[in-house]
Amino acid sequence: MNVNEVLLPGVGLRYEFTTQAGERIAVVARRTGEFEVVGYAGDDRDEGWPLFRLTEEEAEALAQILGAPRIAERFADLTREIPGLSSEPVTVTPASPYVDRPLGHTRARTRTGVSVVAIVRGADVIASPGPDEVLRADDVLVVIGTQEGIDGVTRIIQG
Amino acid sequence: MHVSIALLLELGLILAALGLLGALARGMTLSPIPLYLLAGLMLGERGVLPAPAAGEFVQAAASIGIVLLLLALGLEFSLAEFSTSMRHHLPSAGVDLLANAVPGALAGWMLGLDGVGMLALAGATYSSSSGIIARLLGDLRRLGNRETPSVLSVLVLEDFAMAAYLPVLAVLASGGTWWQAVLGALVAVGAVVSAFAASSRWGHHIGRLVAHPDNEQLMLRMLGLTMVVAALAEFVHASAAVGAFLVGLTLTGQTAERARAVITPLRDLFAAMFFVAIGLSVAPAGLLPVLPAALALALVTGLTKVLTGRYAAARDGVGRRGRLRAGAALIARGEFSIVIVGLAGPHLPTLAPLVAAYVLVLAIAGPLITRFVGARPTAKSPPSRAGSRPPA
């Protein structure tokens, strides 16, 4: 993907790109920390259609939401390099026996040899969570280990 | 300590009135600058609502206002933005200067002003208001448009030209000779270049002078340094405003960003006082005779700005409607034209009412024209493209 960077003197920067579906999108990053997302769809190809405006905080939340699924992917890239090692996202279903209980209680590591390297909770990512980290429904655990181990963790977590 | 009831009351009422006027202007996506000028006009000795006790404070605050306006401008400035603008838009800057300064100079000649007056009026018609325009483009949500970078580039180059122009004008207006003015300009350009060199090489050292994790400390040091430098610049006839601009230029990076944040509310307050003070210095009765000249000048230089914007946008490969939008965006004049009056006005009594009327017209008409020229036909839903869902 080719992202074009345009300087807006005194205002900030504009990043432009065309999606695979052929839509042109631009993100205006203002010096004040605000972001503006613009699409180009009209007959006037120079005119941007304001889609939405984000505060610094909202932009960060959005970035994390959009970026979260890719964390698991990146682990997949890493594990591809090492034979026998896999990584997968494991969802904590609402019915799981470990909802609202600390991660340590699953004894996932001792029972399967698999490591839980991150918990993705909505827009937040908890990197290398400790055993005291309390699990919640719909958390996604990023686990790394052998395929059998991961299957084991899935069974433990989802009950 | 003696508390002046009259001062507090008058100042409080003025500020509250400015607040109301500002809110009114913002609601219509207009600039508050012309309304502040009008407020000043009404408050004057010969105006409708004289405010003698606050007058002195307003005058003092105006000096600080002009310094803070230029300091903030210097802080906005980055070398990268300047050099990028320079590379793509040097011809646009040339067109801008010729098309907009020449009508001002000619008008000055026709009105019987002297060389300094012609130079001052040329400057007033040349400089678009970067403050009004950048804000307007944001408010109208046109920052994503393709013509916007060319508009902003023209503004950056104008600001730079002002750094060389203001000291020349300041020297000439205070009765200096041509060679003193040229010297003043050379000193100013030299100072700008060395400020850039200093900020890229030792900017972090100068930054350290004022940088402090505490915002209060940062603000006090910042203001202290700026005002001392501004006073020194005024002392050598290079104008306090230029000195403040140089301080702003020298600060870069993180320090500049934080300084901008702490200075902005102060600038807004004192700049408002500055605009009021300019209004105060003009007798409302003096406005009427210059109105025809101001209107004619506004019409001509409004059109020449449209040409400038169209030329600049065309260089960036923007289509017909976008070019028109760029031209309309550049029409607004504001703070710089008034800064010029602040510098040259005291020596040229005919200039202040003319430029005040001119700015009143263009600071109101500019944003209005920008809003309606080349705007999308319906402002509600994005157009549906063939094959895509119609908008809900």
mmCIF file of N, CA and C in Angstrom, chain B residues 15 26 68 78 93 116 119 130-131 144 173 184 201 210 234 240 277 331 342 356 373 387:
data_model
loop_
_atom_site.group_PDB
_atom_site.id
_atom_site.type_symbol
_atom_site.label_atom_id
_atom_site.label_comp_id
_atom_site.label_asym_id
_atom_site.label_seq_id
_atom_site.Cartn_x
_atom_site.Cartn_y
_atom_site.Cartn_z
ATOM 1 N N LEU B 15 -14.289 43.293 27.593
ATOM 2 C CA LEU B 15 -13.962 41.889 27.331
ATOM 3 C C LEU B 15 -15.223 41.065 27.117
ATOM 4 N N ARG B 26 -17.955 33.614 15.247
ATOM 5 C CA ARG B 26 -17.626 32.196 15.108
ATOM 6 C C ARG B 26 -18.847 31.423 14.632
ATOM 7 N N LEU B 68 3.034 39.498 20.781
ATOM 8 C CA LEU B 68 2.593 38.106 20.912
ATOM 9 C C LEU B 68 2.090 37.538 19.583
ATOM 10 N N SER B 78 8.077 26.560 10.486
ATOM 11 C CA SER B 78 9.136 25.562 10.522
ATOM 12 C C SER B 78 9.902 25.620 9.213
ATOM 13 N N ALA B 93 4.524 32.800 -5.257
ATOM 14 C CA ALA B 93 4.833 33.912 -4.362
ATOM 15 C C ALA B 93 5.113 35.177 -5.170
ATOM 16 N N VAL B 116 6.596 56.258 1.666
ATOM 17 C CA VAL B 116 6.361 55.365 2.805
ATOM 18 C C VAL B 116 4.903 54.905 2.821
ATOM 19 N N LEU B 119 4.349 52.324 0.211
ATOM 20 C CA LEU B 119 4.925 51.052 0.641
ATOM 21 C C LEU B 119 4.024 50.375 1.678
ATOM 22 N N SER B 130 -3.089 34.883 7.395
ATOM 23 C CA SER B 130 -2.898 33.441 7.590
ATOM 24 C C SER B 130 -3.745 32.948 8.751
ATOM 25 N N GLY B 131 -3.920 33.811 9.758
ATOM 26 C CA GLY B 131 -4.726 33.421 10.909
ATOM 27 C C GLY B 131 -6.163 33.116 10.515
ATOM 28 N N GLY B 144 -8.734 18.636 3.747
ATOM 29 C CA GLY B 144 -8.469 17.464 2.918
ATOM 30 C C GLY B 144 -8.462 17.774 1.434
ATOM 31 N N ALA B 173 9.172 54.479 8.233
ATOM 32 C CA ALA B 173 8.067 55.201 8.849
ATOM 33 C C ALA B 173 8.555 56.079 9.991
ATOM 34 N N GLY B 184 18.456 48.157 7.629
ATOM 35 C CA GLY B 184 17.516 47.509 8.540
ATOM 36 C C GLY B 184 17.024 46.192 7.972
ATOM 37 N N ARG B 201 21.075 24.497 14.478
ATOM 38 C CA ARG B 201 22.321 24.021 15.085
ATOM 39 C C ARG B 201 22.259 24.020 16.598
ATOM 40 N N VAL B 210 14.601 28.614 27.849
ATOM 41 C CA VAL B 210 13.216 28.845 28.241
ATOM 42 C C VAL B 210 12.496 27.556 28.636
ATOM 43 N N GLU B 234 13.196 47.167 18.961
ATOM 44 C CA GLU B 234 12.569 48.480 18.808
ATOM 45 C C GLU B 234 13.614 49.585 18.991
ATOM 46 N N ALA B 240 9.659 46.112 17.313
ATOM 47 C CA ALA B 240 9.495 45.092 18.349
ATOM 48 C C ALA B 240 8.886 43.830 17.769
ATOM 49 N N ALA B 277 -7.381 48.550 19.882
ATOM 50 C CA ALA B 277 -6.586 49.782 19.944
ATOM 51 C C ALA B 277 -6.499 50.438 18.571
ATOM 52 N N ILE B 331 -8.628 35.664 -0.152
ATOM 53 C CA ILE B 331 -9.092 37.059 -0.153
ATOM 54 C C ILE B 331 -8.947 37.748 1.210
ATOM 55 N N GLY B 342 -0.243 49.690 12.494
ATOM 56 C CA GLY B 342 0.336 49.911 13.811
ATOM 57 C C GLY B 342 1.739 50.492 13.702
ATOM 58 N N ALA B 356 -8.112 50.423 7.949
ATOM 59 C CA ALA B 356 -9.125 49.878 8.853
ATOM 60 C C ALA B 356 -10.395 49.536 8.066
ATOM 61 N N VAL B 373 -18.013 30.281 -2.680
ATOM 62 C CA VAL B 373 -17.436 30.046 -4.009
ATOM 63 C C VAL B 373 -16.851 28.641 -4.080
ATOM 64 N N GLY B 387 -23.043 2.490 -8.772
ATOM 65 C CA GLY B 387 -22.747 1.159 -8.250
ATOM 66 C C GLY B 387 -22.665 1.112 -6.736
#
